Amino acid sequence: MKKVFTSKMSFFFVAVMLLWLKSYLIYVNEFNLDIKNGVQGFLLFFNPLSSALVFLGFALFAKGRRAGIWIIIIDALMSFLLYANVVYYRFNNDYITLPTLTQTDNFGSLGSSIASLMNWTDIVYALDVVILIALFIWLKKGWSTERISRKKPILVLIIGLIAFSINLGLAEADRPELLKRTFDRNYIVKYLGIYNFTLYDAVQNIKSSSQRVLADSDDITEVENYTKNKYAEPNPELFGVAEGKNIIKIHLESFQTFLINYELHGEEVTPFLNSLVNDPEQDFTYFDNIFHQTEQGKTADAELITDNSVYGLPQGSAFVTRGTNTYQSLPAIINQQQGYTSANFHGDYKSFWNRDEIYKQFGIDVYFDASYYDMSEENVINYGLLDKPFFEESIPMLESLDKPFYAHMMTLTHHHPYIVPEELATIDPAETGDKSVDTYFQTARYLDEALEQFFNDLKESGQYEDSVIFLYGDHYGISKNHNRAMGEIIGEEITPFKNAQLQRVPLLFKIPGVEGMGTVHTYGGLIDVAPTILHLLGIDAQDYILFGTDLFSDHHKEFVPFRNGDFITPEYSAVSGTFYDNKTGEEIKPTEEMLKMKEEVLRELELSDKLLNGDLLRFYTPNEDWTPVDPSQYRYGNETGVVPYQLETEPEQPVDSREPYIIK
Ligand code: GP9
Ligand code: MN
């Protein structure tokens, strides 16, 4: 027995078999790869083989015992990559890409999230490495010190590459242009496996950095032609109605539309938000067919999309990978056109999502990050400050801003894994047995209460009546991984069609002097926010490169691209290449027109990527009034010796002794 394994080749094959088996088991158990036919099922099983042969095969070039050590090292690294993806996937329903990896700040802050995503049973995923090490130690003396003939590793690599070619050939036959159209990472993992996906992702990223170097001023023309052609003229009745009004933009973390008017245990989950939607006296206009369109960048994508009307990138977060680009962002436009001061409020530290860098490019005047708030232990949970103290402490900061202002309040407590201290929970959890889903309703309730408190405070401080207030959900809170529990909540099976419909997020507007329009069913996305705001202020969106259109315009284009190339119109939805009738949810055969629409969606996404990857706005001048934003003019953070922003008035109750405000 021992003799069999002392052969380096046998040890190698044991390692290959174990890694192959483990990878396949993980694909099946952990990832939701949506296998549609026999070829896909076979490839899912087959794809780890070539990676195991090729990567582990390199170890065979080493001499004697070292070959064994290298096999173990490479195997451990590949296992680590695989497991890191498992943990990442459990939360994000997605795979790790190079840009998300370089965002170590973000990973670090995930803290409690990461722990809650790991199970003790995951130990089985390390068993193969343990077996290899044990085997290696057991074989210690018997291991031959000779270098095996080079022919063997070369043969192994050739076999590995042949296996890969067969794999790729079958994949391309089942899914043409798999590697060209990279909107959906799930496909690449399904067909080629996680290891090849990681390599592919690295190559893609190197390519995109070279895109900036290669881009020139001609490239912007193509984008400009597209967005100008898509532009929708303003609704004359609303154009300029909000000129000079303060704007308060409220980011509802992880808030999906299904929560509106949803009842759990016979109780409304979000009675306050429901009252804004249902009570005409509140004068809100509620859009119930808005989709989030975000990707891996999550919150950061939602911020990017709403302020710039450009899509996030298919991989990673543009906030990080395109953080030094030139932008012509809403805060800068309204500052230059109408003298608006812009401020972001958020109970997390400024470096998260690289905000402290990219906000400078957006021309955001002040960033009230965690360093301005009382972050003592009882106030903080999960990612940062609880929403109630957040809103409460924000009031004096808001009051201190030069008017008119554009204030972006970003909530945080309603964030996975949806933890709310017992004493703050005012609704019982749901009872699906899926923890994230069950407590989702409790943090949603807490957010709703925090909002009510904020609205009351705004009224008291005289900031409510005359301000534009708009609220939006940033992205989904319950991912596909929780389809079983979600099915129980919604009372129907979550099919791919239904899942797409669940990507709705609420969007609500209150515009001073304009009667609330109740519930409006226009289809749109977060991409449409910036042009809508510009037109309310009386600034024509036409001058700027914006991929969305004014939601109040009669010419608004009602197709909503998702970042992965899926899209939704009022009549039908295109999900993973299949078309569905919105009314029945049944599959339909696409008409010419639908296929054309699909091409347009892909083109729009491609142009948006081109704009960001080529940093093309550096070549664009919107009009003669435009002054490029100078990032060196901005500085954020309430640190000693730094005077980032001076409040006009002393807040009534200074927060502890940390000198949170610098008083003029
Ligand atoms: C962190 C917060 C959460 O500051 O905005 O971001 P998300 O995880 O939703 O992208
Ligand atoms: Mn978010």
PDB file of N, CA and C in Angstrom, residues 224-282:
ATOM      1  N   GLU A 224     -21.702  59.876 -26.496  1.00  0.00           N
ATOM      2  CA  GLU A 224     -22.506  61.101 -26.539  1.00  0.00           C
ATOM      3  C   GLU A 224     -23.675  60.939 -27.512  1.00  0.00           C
ATOM      4  N   ASN A 225     -23.390  60.363 -28.672  1.00  0.00           N
ATOM      5  CA  ASN A 225     -24.471  60.162 -29.649  1.00  0.00           C
ATOM      6  C   ASN A 225     -25.563  59.284 -29.067  1.00  0.00           C
ATOM      7  N   TYR A 226     -25.147  58.255 -28.362  1.00  0.00           N
ATOM      8  CA  TYR A 226     -26.137  57.333 -27.795  1.00  0.00           C
ATOM      9  C   TYR A 226     -27.000  58.033 -26.745  1.00  0.00           C
ATOM     10  N   THR A 227     -26.354  58.701 -25.778  1.00  0.00           N
ATOM     11  CA  THR A 227     -27.151  59.272 -24.681  1.00  0.00           C
ATOM     12  C   THR A 227     -28.005  60.449 -25.184  1.00  0.00           C
ATOM     13  N   LYS A 228     -27.487  61.202 -26.137  1.00  0.00           N
ATOM     14  CA  LYS A 228     -28.282  62.331 -26.652  1.00  0.00           C
ATOM     15  C   LYS A 228     -29.502  61.822 -27.411  1.00  0.00           C
ATOM     16  N   ASN A 229     -29.325  60.675 -28.044  1.00  0.00           N
ATOM     17  CA  ASN A 229     -30.421  60.096 -28.788  1.00  0.00           C
ATOM     18  C   ASN A 229     -31.495  59.538 -27.828  1.00  0.00           C
ATOM     19  N   LYS A 230     -31.042  59.076 -26.683  1.00  0.00           N
ATOM     20  CA  LYS A 230     -31.980  58.486 -25.712  1.00  0.00           C
ATOM     21  C   LYS A 230     -32.686  59.566 -24.883  1.00  0.00           C
ATOM     22  N   TYR A 231     -32.072  60.716 -24.786  1.00  0.00           N
ATOM     23  CA  TYR A 231     -32.572  61.817 -23.949  1.00  0.00           C
ATOM     24  C   TYR A 231     -34.092  62.015 -24.066  1.00  0.00           C
ATOM     25  N   ALA A 232     -34.735  62.289 -22.929  1.00  0.00           N
ATOM     26  CA  ALA A 232     -36.178  62.563 -22.943  1.00  0.00           C
ATOM     27  C   ALA A 232     -36.418  64.000 -22.479  1.00  0.00           C
ATOM     28  N   GLU A 233     -37.150  64.739 -23.283  1.00  0.00           N
ATOM     29  CA  GLU A 233     -37.429  66.149 -22.932  1.00  0.00           C
ATOM     30  C   GLU A 233     -38.188  66.242 -21.614  1.00  0.00           C
ATOM     31  N   PRO A 234     -37.935  67.322 -20.878  1.00  0.00           N
ATOM     32  CA  PRO A 234     -38.622  67.437 -19.581  1.00  0.00           C
ATOM     33  C   PRO A 234     -40.129  67.613 -19.734  1.00  0.00           C
ATOM     34  N   ASN A 235     -40.821  67.273 -18.661  1.00  0.00           N
ATOM     35  CA  ASN A 235     -42.249  67.534 -18.568  1.00  0.00           C
ATOM     36  C   ASN A 235     -42.382  69.036 -18.239  1.00  0.00           C
ATOM     37  N   PRO A 236     -42.974  69.817 -19.145  1.00  0.00           N
ATOM     38  CA  PRO A 236     -42.960  71.280 -18.949  1.00  0.00           C
ATOM     39  C   PRO A 236     -43.612  71.705 -17.631  1.00  0.00           C
ATOM     40  N   GLU A 237     -44.559  70.900 -17.141  1.00  0.00           N
ATOM     41  CA  GLU A 237     -45.238  71.287 -15.892  1.00  0.00           C
ATOM     42  C   GLU A 237     -44.342  71.169 -14.674  1.00  0.00           C
ATOM     43  N   LEU A 238     -43.332  70.322 -14.788  1.00  0.00           N
ATOM     44  CA  LEU A 238     -42.486  70.090 -13.610  1.00  0.00           C
ATOM     45  C   LEU A 238     -41.079  70.667 -13.765  1.00  0.00           C
ATOM     46  N   PHE A 239     -40.738  71.084 -14.976  1.00  0.00           N
ATOM     47  CA  PHE A 239     -39.385  71.578 -15.214  1.00  0.00           C
ATOM     48  C   PHE A 239     -39.127  72.825 -14.358  1.00  0.00           C
ATOM     49  N   GLY A 240     -38.154  72.728 -13.491  1.00  0.00           N
ATOM     50  CA  GLY A 240     -37.764  73.887 -12.679  1.00  0.00           C
ATOM     51  C   GLY A 240     -38.598  74.123 -11.436  1.00  0.00           C
ATOM     52  N   VAL A 241     -39.582  73.245 -11.139  1.00  0.00           N
ATOM     53  CA  VAL A 241     -40.439  73.504  -9.968  1.00  0.00           C
ATOM     54  C   VAL A 241     -39.659  73.515  -8.654  1.00  0.00           C
ATOM     55  N   ALA A 242     -38.521  72.805  -8.629  1.00  0.00           N
ATOM     56  CA  ALA A 242     -37.794  72.692  -7.356  1.00  0.00           C
ATOM     57  C   ALA A 242     -36.524  73.539  -7.333  1.00  0.00           C
ATOM     58  N   GLU A 243     -36.420  74.430  -8.287  1.00  0.00           N
ATOM     59  CA  GLU A 243     -35.202  75.248  -8.362  1.00  0.00           C
ATOM     60  C   GLU A 243     -34.927  75.940  -7.017  1.00  0.00           C
ATOM     61  N   GLY A 244     -33.706  75.811  -6.541  1.00  0.00           N
ATOM     62  CA  GLY A 244     -33.301  76.497  -5.312  1.00  0.00           C
ATOM     63  C   GLY A 244     -33.782  75.850  -4.019  1.00  0.00           C
ATOM     64  N   LYS A 245     -34.574  74.768  -4.126  1.00  0.00           N
ATOM     65  CA  LYS A 245     -35.055  74.085  -2.906  1.00  0.00           C
ATOM     66  C   LYS A 245     -33.954  73.171  -2.364  1.00  0.00           C
ATOM     67  N   ASN A 246     -33.934  73.032  -1.044  1.00  0.00           N
ATOM     68  CA  ASN A 246     -33.033  72.031  -0.476  1.00  0.00           C
ATOM     69  C   ASN A 246     -33.500  70.652  -0.923  1.00  0.00           C
ATOM     70  N   ILE A 247     -32.520  69.764  -1.096  1.00  0.00           N
ATOM     71  CA  ILE A 247     -32.873  68.398  -1.505  1.00  0.00           C
ATOM     72  C   ILE A 247     -32.337  67.431  -0.460  1.00  0.00           C
ATOM     73  N   ILE A 248     -33.209  66.576   0.043  1.00  0.00           N
ATOM     74  CA  ILE A 248     -32.781  65.555   0.998  1.00  0.00           C
ATOM     75  C   ILE A 248     -33.019  64.195   0.358  1.00  0.00           C
ATOM     76  N   LYS A 249     -31.924  63.510   0.130  1.00  0.00           N
ATOM     77  CA  LYS A 249     -31.971  62.209  -0.550  1.00  0.00           C
ATOM     78  C   LYS A 249     -31.744  61.137   0.510  1.00  0.00           C
ATOM     79  N   ILE A 250     -32.671  60.214   0.645  1.00  0.00           N
ATOM     80  CA  ILE A 250     -32.553  59.214   1.713  1.00  0.00           C
ATOM     81  C   ILE A 250     -32.373  57.818   1.129  1.00  0.00           C
ATOM     82  N   HIS A 251     -31.258  57.236   1.490  1.00  0.00           N
ATOM     83  CA  HIS A 251     -30.858  55.920   1.001  1.00  0.00           C
ATOM     84  C   HIS A 251     -31.392  54.855   1.968  1.00  0.00           C
ATOM     85  N   LEU A 252     -32.284  54.018   1.486  1.00  0.00           N
ATOM     86  CA  LEU A 252     -32.852  52.968   2.330  1.00  0.00           C
ATOM     87  C   LEU A 252     -32.070  51.682   2.092  1.00  0.00           C
ATOM     88  N   GLU A 253     -31.211  51.364   3.025  1.00  0.00           N
ATOM     89  CA  GLU A 253     -30.332  50.210   2.859  1.00  0.00           C
ATOM     90  C   GLU A 253     -31.128  48.913   2.648  1.00  0.00           C
ATOM     91  N   SER A 254     -30.718  48.154   1.642  1.00  0.00           N
ATOM     92  CA  SER A 254     -31.256  46.796   1.363  1.00  0.00           C
ATOM     93  C   SER A 254     -32.780  46.721   1.323  1.00  0.00           C
ATOM     94  N   PHE A 255     -33.414  47.790   0.944  1.00  0.00           N
ATOM     95  CA  PHE A 255     -34.881  47.861   1.027  1.00  0.00           C
ATOM     96  C   PHE A 255     -35.529  47.499  -0.308  1.00  0.00           C
ATOM     97  N   GLN A 256     -36.289  46.418  -0.320  1.00  0.00           N
ATOM     98  CA  GLN A 256     -36.967  45.992  -1.548  1.00  0.00           C
ATOM     99  C   GLN A 256     -38.434  46.408  -1.512  1.00  0.00           C
ATOM    100  N   THR A 257     -38.961  46.618  -2.700  1.00  0.00           N
ATOM    101  CA  THR A 257     -40.333  47.110  -2.822  1.00  0.00           C
ATOM    102  C   THR A 257     -41.366  46.189  -2.167  1.00  0.00           C
ATOM    103  N   PHE A 258     -41.078  44.875  -2.124  1.00  0.00           N
ATOM    104  CA  PHE A 258     -42.114  43.979  -1.596  1.00  0.00           C
ATOM    105  C   PHE A 258     -42.466  44.304  -0.138  1.00  0.00           C
ATOM    106  N   LEU A 259     -41.571  45.021   0.543  1.00  0.00           N
ATOM    107  CA  LEU A 259     -41.844  45.376   1.944  1.00  0.00           C
ATOM    108  C   LEU A 259     -42.985  46.396   2.078  1.00  0.00           C
ATOM    109  N   ILE A 260     -43.148  47.218   1.048  1.00  0.00           N
ATOM    110  CA  ILE A 260     -44.189  48.246   1.118  1.00  0.00           C
ATOM    111  C   ILE A 260     -45.557  47.561   1.208  1.00  0.00           C
ATOM    112  N   ASN A 261     -46.285  47.949   2.227  1.00  0.00           N
ATOM    113  CA  ASN A 261     -47.618  47.396   2.504  1.00  0.00           C
ATOM    114  C   ASN A 261     -47.616  45.897   2.824  1.00  0.00           C
ATOM    115  N   TYR A 262     -46.440  45.337   3.065  1.00  0.00           N
ATOM    116  CA  TYR A 262     -46.380  43.918   3.424  1.00  0.00           C
ATOM    117  C   TYR A 262     -46.795  43.746   4.890  1.00  0.00           C
ATOM    118  N   GLU A 263     -47.596  42.723   5.146  1.00  0.00           N
ATOM    119  CA  GLU A 263     -48.001  42.463   6.532  1.00  0.00           C
ATOM    120  C   GLU A 263     -47.429  41.151   7.033  1.00  0.00           C
ATOM    121  N   LEU A 264     -46.821  41.202   8.214  1.00  0.00           N
ATOM    122  CA  LEU A 264     -46.271  40.006   8.843  1.00  0.00           C
ATOM    123  C   LEU A 264     -47.002  39.824  10.169  1.00  0.00           C
ATOM    124  N   HIS A 265     -47.429  38.650  10.472  1.00  0.00           N
ATOM    125  CA  HIS A 265     -48.240  38.364  11.668  1.00  0.00           C
ATOM    126  C   HIS A 265     -49.401  39.365  11.764  1.00  0.00           C
ATOM    127  N   GLY A 266     -49.973  39.722  10.624  1.00  0.00           N
ATOM    128  CA  GLY A 266     -51.111  40.633  10.612  1.00  0.00           C
ATOM    129  C   GLY A 266     -50.750  42.086  10.921  1.00  0.00           C
ATOM    130  N   GLU A 267     -49.459  42.398  10.912  1.00  0.00           N
ATOM    131  CA  GLU A 267     -49.022  43.772  11.230  1.00  0.00           C
ATOM    132  C   GLU A 267     -48.272  44.351  10.039  1.00  0.00           C
ATOM    133  N   GLU A 268     -48.418  45.644   9.796  1.00  0.00           N
ATOM    134  CA  GLU A 268     -47.605  46.263   8.756  1.00  0.00           C
ATOM    135  C   GLU A 268     -46.157  46.270   9.231  1.00  0.00           C
ATOM    136  N   VAL A 269     -45.225  45.950   8.324  1.00  0.00           N
ATOM    137  CA  VAL A 269     -43.806  45.951   8.722  1.00  0.00           C
ATOM    138  C   VAL A 269     -43.285  47.384   8.741  1.00  0.00           C
ATOM    139  N   THR A 270     -43.681  48.175   7.745  1.00  0.00           N
ATOM    140  CA  THR A 270     -43.170  49.545   7.648  1.00  0.00           C
ATOM    141  C   THR A 270     -44.338  50.542   7.606  1.00  0.00           C
ATOM    142  N   PRO A 271     -45.046  50.701   8.732  1.00  0.00           N
ATOM    143  CA  PRO A 271     -46.245  51.553   8.703  1.00  0.00           C
ATOM    144  C   PRO A 271     -45.948  52.993   8.293  1.00  0.00           C
ATOM    145  N   PHE A 272     -44.777  53.509   8.650  1.00  0.00           N
ATOM    146  CA  PHE A 272     -44.508  54.904   8.310  1.00  0.00           C
ATOM    147  C   PHE A 272     -44.322  55.090   6.802  1.00  0.00           C
ATOM    148  N   LEU A 273     -43.462  54.259   6.218  1.00  0.00           N
ATOM    149  CA  LEU A 273     -43.277  54.358   4.764  1.00  0.00           C
ATOM    150  C   LEU A 273     -44.595  54.097   4.041  1.00  0.00           C
ATOM    151  N   ASN A 274     -45.370  53.150   4.567  1.00  0.00           N
ATOM    152  CA  ASN A 274     -46.669  52.871   3.952  1.00  0.00           C
ATOM    153  C   ASN A 274     -47.559  54.115   3.970  1.00  0.00           C
ATOM    154  N   SER A 275     -47.460  54.874   5.069  1.00  0.00           N
ATOM    155  CA  SER A 275     -48.321  56.062   5.144  1.00  0.00           C
ATOM    156  C   SER A 275     -47.909  57.092   4.080  1.00  0.00           C
ATOM    157  N   LEU A 276     -46.607  57.162   3.769  1.00  0.00           N
ATOM    158  CA  LEU A 276     -46.177  58.105   2.722  1.00  0.00           C
ATOM    159  C   LEU A 276     -46.744  57.671   1.369  1.00  0.00           C
ATOM    160  N   VAL A 277     -46.820  56.359   1.202  1.00  0.00           N
ATOM    161  CA  VAL A 277     -47.310  55.812  -0.063  1.00  0.00           C
ATOM    162  C   VAL A 277     -48.834  55.925  -0.163  1.00  0.00           C
ATOM    163  N   ASN A 278     -49.509  55.645   0.957  1.00  0.00           N
ATOM    164  CA  ASN A 278     -50.971  55.487   0.887  1.00  0.00           C
ATOM    165  C   ASN A 278     -51.774  56.750   1.208  1.00  0.00           C
ATOM    166  N   ASP A 279     -51.188  57.657   1.964  1.00  0.00           N
ATOM    167  CA  ASP A 279     -51.963  58.805   2.421  1.00  0.00           C
ATOM    168  C   ASP A 279     -51.735  60.019   1.499  1.00  0.00           C
ATOM    169  N   PRO A 280     -52.743  60.391   0.714  1.00  0.00           N
ATOM    170  CA  PRO A 280     -52.570  61.488  -0.245  1.00  0.00           C
ATOM    171  C   PRO A 280     -52.152  62.801   0.436  1.00  0.00           C
ATOM    172  N   GLU A 281     -52.541  62.974   1.686  1.00  0.00           N
ATOM    173  CA  GLU A 281     -52.197  64.205   2.425  1.00  0.00           C
ATOM    174  C   GLU A 281     -50.681  64.403   2.539  1.00  0.00           C
ATOM    175  N   GLN A 282     -49.943  63.303   2.468  1.00  0.00           N
ATOM    176  CA  GLN A 282     -48.481  63.384   2.625  1.00  0.00           C
ATOM    177  C   GLN A 282     -47.813  63.951   1.376  1.00  0.00           C
TER     178      GLN A 282
END
